[in-house]
Amino acid sequence: MSVAAAFAMPRSPTRDSRPSSDALRGGWGLARQGWLRAWVMPLVLVMVAPFLVVLLWVGVVHHDGSLLAMLAAGPSRIIAELPGPSWTGLSICGGGLGFQALLLVVLPGRARLGAITPEGNRPRYRLNGPAAFVVTHAVLAGAVWLGAISPTLLYDHFGEILMTSSLAALALCGVLYVKGIYAPSTTDAGHTGNPIRDFYWGTELHPTVLGVQLKQLFNARYAMMGWSAIVLSFAAKQWALDGAISPAMVVNVVLQLVYIAKFFVWEGGY
């Protein structure tokens, strides 16, 4: 699970631990939910889904993309092949996040108000996505040209990045769980008393830190900009290994970059 995917926020939150009748009708409460939906499914999604991505990495890297071959290898071998979290992975993730937060704050861009929330609040966003896209790729290109980083950095440490980001996302969501209860950014916050579902669903609708909308930072900037950097790094690895980039890789990378660039042009609509 990426950090972005963890922001599943309440549609109709309340101000205290006792859901209102409107919240119950909207599904926020647990009165009409069985134990499977209220406890088991959220726990499985939170704890299992993130590491399925890591298992896919194991299957691709160590078993030539065959999930059947990976399963036939047995649990002990799979465990031995799992990538571990690393300081390198943490520095890559943290550095990318910090850089995107800086661009979100300092680059010029018009303001955009989001939809009115159940409590009557309106989140305020800064629309400078196209400028951030250009600056990010210019900085990456400059760092590669100067020899500060390898163009294959993300590929070479991709397993570590997946594991590190999955663990960091769970830790961050724990912090946001507590923040939503004790120090919410707006009145659109609350909890049900079921810690598993509250952790999964979120305890505040639009968390902010130092005026930065975390949903925008993680979903629109960290995740989307990281996606772009990842596909470029994978293409660079093919060049390093084969001395050329295949037409299939070119088409794959170009289509994804066009989609990502279009996303930032239309970020206000998103």
Short mmCIF file of C-alpha atoms in Angstrom, two decimals:
data_model
loop_
_atom_site.label_atom_id
_atom_site.label_comp_id
_atom_site.label_asym_id
_atom_site.label_seq_id
_atom_site.Cartn_x
_atom_site.Cartn_y
_atom_site.Cartn_z
CA MET A 1 0.00 0.00 0.00
CA SER A 2 1.30 3.34 -0.94
CA VAL A 3 0.85 6.27 1.40
CA ALA A 4 -1.65 7.69 -1.00
CA ALA A 5 -3.87 4.65 -0.92
CA ALA A 6 -4.23 4.86 2.85
CA PHE A 7 -6.29 8.06 2.84
CA ALA A 8 -9.74 6.46 2.91
CA MET A 9 -11.64 9.19 4.74
CA PRO A 10 -15.12 9.35 6.24
CA ARG A 11 -18.00 10.58 4.11
CA SER A 12 -20.01 11.75 7.09
CA PRO A 13 -17.78 12.16 10.15
CA THR A 14 -18.83 13.28 13.59
CA ARG A 15 -17.13 15.42 16.21
CA ASP A 16 -16.94 12.81 18.93
CA SER A 17 -16.84 9.05 19.33
CA ARG A 18 -20.63 8.68 19.08
CA PRO A 19 -21.74 8.58 15.43
CA SER A 20 -24.83 10.62 14.64
CA SER A 21 -27.95 9.15 13.07
CA ASP A 22 -26.95 10.65 9.73
CA ALA A 23 -23.54 9.02 10.03
CA LEU A 24 -25.14 5.67 10.80
CA ARG A 25 -27.36 5.95 7.73
CA GLY A 26 -24.29 6.80 5.66
CA GLY A 27 -22.40 3.72 6.81
CA TRP A 28 -20.02 5.48 9.23
CA GLY A 29 -21.32 3.56 12.23
CA LEU A 30 -21.28 -0.13 12.91
CA ALA A 31 -24.94 -0.69 13.77
CA ARG A 32 -25.81 -2.29 10.42
CA GLN A 33 -22.47 -3.98 9.80
CA GLY A 34 -21.51 -7.52 10.66
CA TRP A 35 -18.18 -8.46 12.18
CA LEU A 36 -16.83 -9.47 8.76
CA ARG A 37 -17.28 -6.02 7.25
CA ALA A 38 -16.53 -4.11 10.42
CA TRP A 39 -13.40 -5.94 11.54
CA VAL A 40 -12.05 -8.66 9.24
CA MET A 41 -12.19 -6.98 5.83
CA PRO A 42 -10.57 -3.72 6.95
CA LEU A 43 -7.83 -5.63 8.76
CA VAL A 44 -7.11 -7.80 5.72
CA LEU A 45 -7.02 -4.81 3.38
CA VAL A 46 -4.71 -2.85 5.67
CA MET A 47 -2.27 -5.64 6.54
CA VAL A 48 -2.32 -7.95 3.50
CA ALA A 49 -2.84 -5.78 0.43
CA PRO A 50 0.38 -3.72 0.80
CA PHE A 51 2.59 -6.79 0.93
CA LEU A 52 0.91 -8.47 -2.04
CA VAL A 53 2.74 -5.84 -4.10
CA VAL A 54 6.02 -6.97 -2.57
CA LEU A 55 5.17 -10.59 -3.39
CA LEU A 56 4.56 -9.59 -7.01
CA TRP A 57 8.05 -8.05 -7.01
CA VAL A 58 9.47 -11.35 -5.73
CA GLY A 59 7.67 -13.25 -8.48
CA VAL A 60 8.94 -10.96 -11.22
CA VAL A 61 12.54 -10.58 -10.00
CA HIS A 62 13.28 -14.08 -8.70
CA HIS A 63 10.87 -16.31 -10.64
CA ASP A 64 10.81 -14.79 -14.12
CA GLY A 65 7.33 -13.38 -13.62
CA SER A 66 5.72 -16.74 -12.84
CA LEU A 67 3.56 -16.64 -9.74
CA LEU A 68 3.06 -20.40 -9.95
CA ALA A 69 6.82 -20.93 -9.87
CA MET A 70 7.06 -18.61 -6.90
CA LEU A 71 4.38 -20.51 -4.97
CA ALA A 72 6.01 -23.83 -5.87
CA ALA A 73 9.28 -22.60 -4.37
CA GLY A 74 7.72 -22.72 -0.93
CA PRO A 75 7.30 -20.27 1.93
CA SER A 76 10.87 -20.49 3.24
CA ARG A 77 12.40 -19.49 -0.08
CA ILE A 78 9.83 -16.72 -0.62
CA ILE A 79 10.62 -15.29 2.80
CA ALA A 80 14.34 -15.40 2.02
CA GLU A 81 13.72 -13.52 -1.24
CA LEU A 82 11.62 -10.76 0.29
CA PRO A 83 13.29 -7.35 0.09
CA GLY A 84 13.88 -5.61 3.38
CA PRO A 85 13.37 -1.99 4.29
CA SER A 86 16.52 0.08 4.06
CA TRP A 87 17.90 3.50 4.85
CA THR A 88 18.42 3.95 1.11
CA GLY A 89 14.75 3.22 0.45
CA LEU A 90 13.73 5.55 3.25
CA SER A 91 15.98 8.35 1.98
CA ILE A 92 14.59 7.99 -1.55
CA CYS A 93 10.98 8.05 -0.34
CA GLY A 94 11.57 10.80 2.20
CA GLY A 95 13.61 12.91 -0.19
CA GLY A 96 10.99 12.63 -2.91
CA LEU A 97 8.20 13.48 -0.50
CA GLY A 98 10.03 16.48 0.93
CA PHE A 99 10.90 17.80 -2.53
CA GLN A 100 7.30 17.54 -3.72
CA ALA A 101 6.06 19.29 -0.56
CA LEU A 102 8.53 22.11 -1.24
CA LEU A 103 7.38 22.49 -4.85
CA LEU A 104 3.75 22.45 -3.79
CA VAL A 105 4.39 25.35 -1.42
CA VAL A 106 6.83 27.55 -3.35
CA LEU A 107 5.84 27.25 -7.00
CA PRO A 108 3.27 29.78 -8.20
CA GLY A 109 -0.22 28.53 -8.87
CA ARG A 110 -3.82 29.57 -8.54
CA ALA A 111 -5.98 28.45 -5.62
CA ARG A 112 -8.84 26.01 -6.04
CA LEU A 113 -11.59 25.31 -3.52
CA GLY A 114 -12.81 21.75 -3.19
CA ALA A 115 -16.33 20.51 -2.60
CA ILE A 116 -18.20 21.61 0.52
CA THR A 117 -17.79 18.98 3.22
CA PRO A 118 -20.55 17.59 5.46
CA GLU A 119 -19.49 20.07 8.16
CA GLY A 120 -19.52 23.02 5.75
CA ASN A 121 -15.76 23.30 5.22
CA ARG A 122 -14.06 23.74 1.84
CA PRO A 123 -10.51 22.45 1.36
CA ARG A 124 -8.16 24.84 -0.43
CA TYR A 125 -5.70 23.47 -2.97
CA ARG A 126 -2.76 25.02 -4.81
CA LEU A 127 -2.70 24.21 -8.52
CA ASN A 128 0.87 24.23 -9.75
CA GLY A 129 1.08 20.64 -10.98
CA PRO A 130 2.41 21.32 -14.52
CA ALA A 131 5.19 23.52 -13.14
CA ALA A 132 6.05 20.89 -10.52
CA PHE A 133 6.13 18.22 -13.25
CA VAL A 134 8.59 20.23 -15.35
CA VAL A 135 10.79 21.21 -12.40
CA THR A 136 10.89 17.65 -11.03
CA HIS A 137 12.07 16.16 -14.30
CA ALA A 138 14.51 18.99 -14.93
CA VAL A 139 16.07 18.47 -11.50
CA LEU A 140 16.27 14.70 -12.02
CA ALA A 141 17.86 15.14 -15.43
CA GLY A 142 20.35 17.62 -13.99
CA ALA A 143 21.24 15.32 -11.10
CA VAL A 144 21.84 12.43 -13.51
CA TRP A 145 23.93 14.61 -15.84
CA LEU A 146 26.08 15.84 -12.95
CA GLY A 147 26.54 12.30 -11.69
CA ALA A 148 24.81 12.99 -8.39
CA ILE A 149 22.43 10.05 -8.84
CA SER A 150 22.30 7.03 -11.10
CA PRO A 151 19.50 6.99 -13.70
CA THR A 152 18.78 3.40 -12.62
CA LEU A 153 18.54 4.28 -8.92
CA LEU A 154 14.83 3.54 -8.54
CA TYR A 155 15.07 0.28 -10.48
CA ASP A 156 18.10 -0.92 -8.53
CA HIS A 157 16.40 -0.29 -5.17
CA PHE A 158 12.80 -0.92 -6.18
CA GLY A 159 12.22 -3.86 -3.82
CA GLU A 160 13.57 -1.86 -0.87
CA ILE A 161 11.41 1.10 -1.88
CA LEU A 162 8.27 -1.07 -1.99
CA MET A 163 8.89 -2.58 1.44
CA THR A 164 10.02 0.67 3.03
CA SER A 165 7.10 2.66 1.68
CA SER A 166 4.60 -0.01 2.76
CA LEU A 167 5.87 0.04 6.34
CA ALA A 168 6.20 3.82 6.39
CA ALA A 169 2.62 4.18 5.12
CA LEU A 170 1.28 2.08 7.99
CA ALA A 171 3.26 4.15 10.48
CA LEU A 172 2.09 7.42 8.95
CA CYS A 173 -1.52 6.29 9.00
CA GLY A 174 -1.13 5.51 12.68
CA VAL A 175 0.00 9.10 13.26
CA LEU A 176 -2.95 10.42 11.22
CA TYR A 177 -5.32 8.14 13.13
CA VAL A 178 -4.26 9.79 16.39
CA LYS A 179 -4.17 13.27 14.83
CA GLY A 180 -7.72 12.92 13.55
CA ILE A 181 -8.98 12.13 17.03
CA TYR A 182 -6.97 14.59 19.12
CA ALA A 183 -5.85 17.36 16.73
CA PRO A 184 -8.04 17.35 13.60
CA SER A 185 -7.45 19.99 10.96
CA THR A 186 -11.18 20.75 10.62
CA THR A 187 -14.48 19.79 12.20
CA ASP A 188 -14.82 16.99 9.60
CA ALA A 189 -13.39 14.40 11.94
CA GLY A 190 -14.52 11.64 14.26
CA HIS A 191 -14.21 7.99 15.15
CA THR A 192 -16.52 5.04 15.79
CA GLY A 193 -14.69 3.28 18.60
CA ASN A 194 -13.68 0.41 16.31
CA PRO A 195 -9.92 1.01 15.97
CA ILE A 196 -9.51 -1.35 13.01
CA ARG A 197 -12.21 0.28 10.92
CA ASP A 198 -11.22 3.77 12.01
CA PHE A 199 -7.62 3.12 10.98
CA TYR A 200 -8.78 1.84 7.59
CA TRP A 201 -11.49 4.44 7.01
CA GLY A 202 -9.67 7.42 8.47
CA THR A 203 -10.53 9.75 11.33
CA GLU A 204 -10.56 13.06 9.42
CA LEU A 205 -11.69 14.03 5.98
CA HIS A 206 -9.03 16.52 4.87
CA PRO A 207 -5.88 16.31 7.02
CA THR A 208 -3.46 19.20 6.59
CA VAL A 209 -0.01 19.95 7.97
CA LEU A 210 1.40 23.49 7.83
CA GLY A 211 -1.33 24.41 5.38
CA VAL A 212 -0.48 21.57 2.98
CA GLN A 213 -3.38 19.29 2.00
CA LEU A 214 -1.98 15.82 2.61
CA LYS A 215 -4.33 14.15 0.14
CA GLN A 216 -3.03 16.38 -2.62
CA LEU A 217 0.58 15.95 -1.54
CA PHE A 218 0.49 12.16 -1.37
CA ASN A 219 -2.00 11.30 -4.10
CA ALA A 220 -1.35 13.95 -6.70
CA ARG A 221 2.32 14.77 -6.16
CA TYR A 222 4.30 12.07 -4.38
CA ALA A 223 2.54 9.13 -6.04
CA MET A 224 2.05 10.53 -9.54
CA MET A 225 5.49 12.16 -9.75
CA GLY A 226 7.07 9.00 -8.37
CA TRP A 227 5.27 6.94 -10.99
CA SER A 228 6.83 9.07 -13.72
CA ALA A 229 10.32 8.78 -12.23
CA ILE A 230 9.95 5.01 -11.85
CA VAL A 231 9.10 4.30 -15.50
CA LEU A 232 11.99 6.50 -16.66
CA SER A 233 14.37 4.65 -14.34
CA PHE A 234 13.19 1.31 -15.70
CA ALA A 235 13.82 2.50 -19.25
CA ALA A 236 17.29 3.67 -18.21
CA LYS A 237 18.00 0.20 -16.80
CA GLN A 238 17.15 -1.39 -20.13
CA TRP A 239 19.56 1.00 -21.83
CA ALA A 240 22.27 0.12 -19.29
CA LEU A 241 21.77 -3.62 -19.79
CA ASP A 242 21.14 -3.79 -23.54
CA GLY A 243 22.68 -0.60 -24.90
CA ALA A 244 19.34 0.39 -26.41
CA ILE A 245 15.69 0.94 -25.54
CA SER A 246 13.23 -1.34 -27.29
CA PRO A 247 10.26 0.07 -29.25
CA ALA A 248 7.91 -1.62 -26.77
CA MET A 249 9.60 0.17 -23.88
CA VAL A 250 9.45 3.50 -25.73
CA VAL A 251 5.72 3.14 -26.39
CA ASN A 252 5.09 2.02 -22.81
CA VAL A 253 6.99 4.93 -21.25
CA VAL A 254 5.61 7.58 -23.62
CA LEU A 255 1.99 6.53 -23.04
CA GLN A 256 2.44 6.63 -19.27
CA LEU A 257 4.23 9.98 -19.29
CA VAL A 258 1.50 11.50 -21.48
CA TYR A 259 -1.13 10.21 -19.07
CA ILE A 260 0.73 11.56 -16.03
CA ALA A 261 1.35 14.96 -17.64
CA LYS A 262 -2.34 15.15 -18.58
CA PHE A 263 -3.23 14.41 -14.97
CA PHE A 264 -1.34 17.48 -13.76
CA VAL A 265 -2.94 19.68 -16.40
CA TRP A 266 -6.33 18.50 -15.14
CA GLU A 267 -5.36 18.36 -11.45
CA GLY A 268 -8.02 20.89 -10.46
CA GLY A 269 -10.75 18.64 -11.85
CA TYR A 270 -9.36 15.68 -10.01
#
